[in-house]
Every structure is written in structure tokens, then in C-alpha cells.
PDB file of C-alpha atoms in Angstrom:
ATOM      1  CA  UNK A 922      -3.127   0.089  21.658  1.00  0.00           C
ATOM      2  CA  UNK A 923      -1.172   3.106  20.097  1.00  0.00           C
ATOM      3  CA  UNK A 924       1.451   0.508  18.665  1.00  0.00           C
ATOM      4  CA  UNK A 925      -1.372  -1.162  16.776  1.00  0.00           C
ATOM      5  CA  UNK A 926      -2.824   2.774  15.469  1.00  0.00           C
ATOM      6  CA  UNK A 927       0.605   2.996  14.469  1.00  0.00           C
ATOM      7  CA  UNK A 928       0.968  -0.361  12.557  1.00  0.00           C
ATOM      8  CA  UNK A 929      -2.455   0.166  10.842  1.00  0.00           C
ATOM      9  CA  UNK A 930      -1.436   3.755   9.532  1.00  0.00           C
ATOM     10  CA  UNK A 931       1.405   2.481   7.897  1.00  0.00           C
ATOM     11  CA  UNK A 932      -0.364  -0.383   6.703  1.00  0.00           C
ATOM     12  CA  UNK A 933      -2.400   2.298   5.042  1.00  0.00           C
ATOM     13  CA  UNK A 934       0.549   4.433   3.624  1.00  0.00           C
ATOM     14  CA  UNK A 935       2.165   1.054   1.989  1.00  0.00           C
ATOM     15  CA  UNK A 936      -1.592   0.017   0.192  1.00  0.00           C
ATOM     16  CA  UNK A 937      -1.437   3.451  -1.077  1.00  0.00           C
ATOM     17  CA  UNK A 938       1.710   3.895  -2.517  1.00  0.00           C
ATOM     18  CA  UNK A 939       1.435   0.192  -3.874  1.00  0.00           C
ATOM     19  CA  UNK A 940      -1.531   0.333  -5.359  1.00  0.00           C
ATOM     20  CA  UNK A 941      -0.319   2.915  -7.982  1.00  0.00           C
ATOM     21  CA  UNK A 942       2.803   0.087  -8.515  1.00  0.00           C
ATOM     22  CA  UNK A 943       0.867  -2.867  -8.482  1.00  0.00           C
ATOM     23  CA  UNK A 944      -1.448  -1.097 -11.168  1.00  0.00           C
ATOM     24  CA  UNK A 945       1.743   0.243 -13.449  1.00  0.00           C
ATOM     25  CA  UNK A 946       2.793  -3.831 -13.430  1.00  0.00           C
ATOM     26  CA  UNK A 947      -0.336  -5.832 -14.385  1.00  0.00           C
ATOM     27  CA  UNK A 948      -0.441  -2.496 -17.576  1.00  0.00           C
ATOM     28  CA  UNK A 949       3.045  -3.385 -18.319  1.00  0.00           C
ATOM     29  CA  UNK A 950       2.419  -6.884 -18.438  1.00  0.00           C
ATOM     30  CA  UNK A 951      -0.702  -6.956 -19.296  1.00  0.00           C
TER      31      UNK A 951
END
């Protein structure tokens, strides 16, 4: 059960720091 906490957290880190990326991208290309 703690692995799966620990999965979901950084789950949550990599949406975060993506997001930003993801939005930077489709401006660029957009």
C-alpha cells in the first residue's frame, strides 16, 4: 500500500512539472 502512495505522489510531481512544458509546446506551436 505505501508503494502505491509512493507511485501516486510522483505521478503527481511529473503532471506538475509537465503541465508547465506541455503548455510552453502547444504556445510554441501553436
Amino acid at each position: 500500500m505505501v508503494v502505491m502512495m509512493m507511485l501516486a505522489m510522483i505521478c503527481v510531481q511529473m503532471v506538475m512539472v509537465a503541465r508547465p512544458l506541455i503548455v510552453t509546446i502547444l504556445a510554441l506551436l501553436g
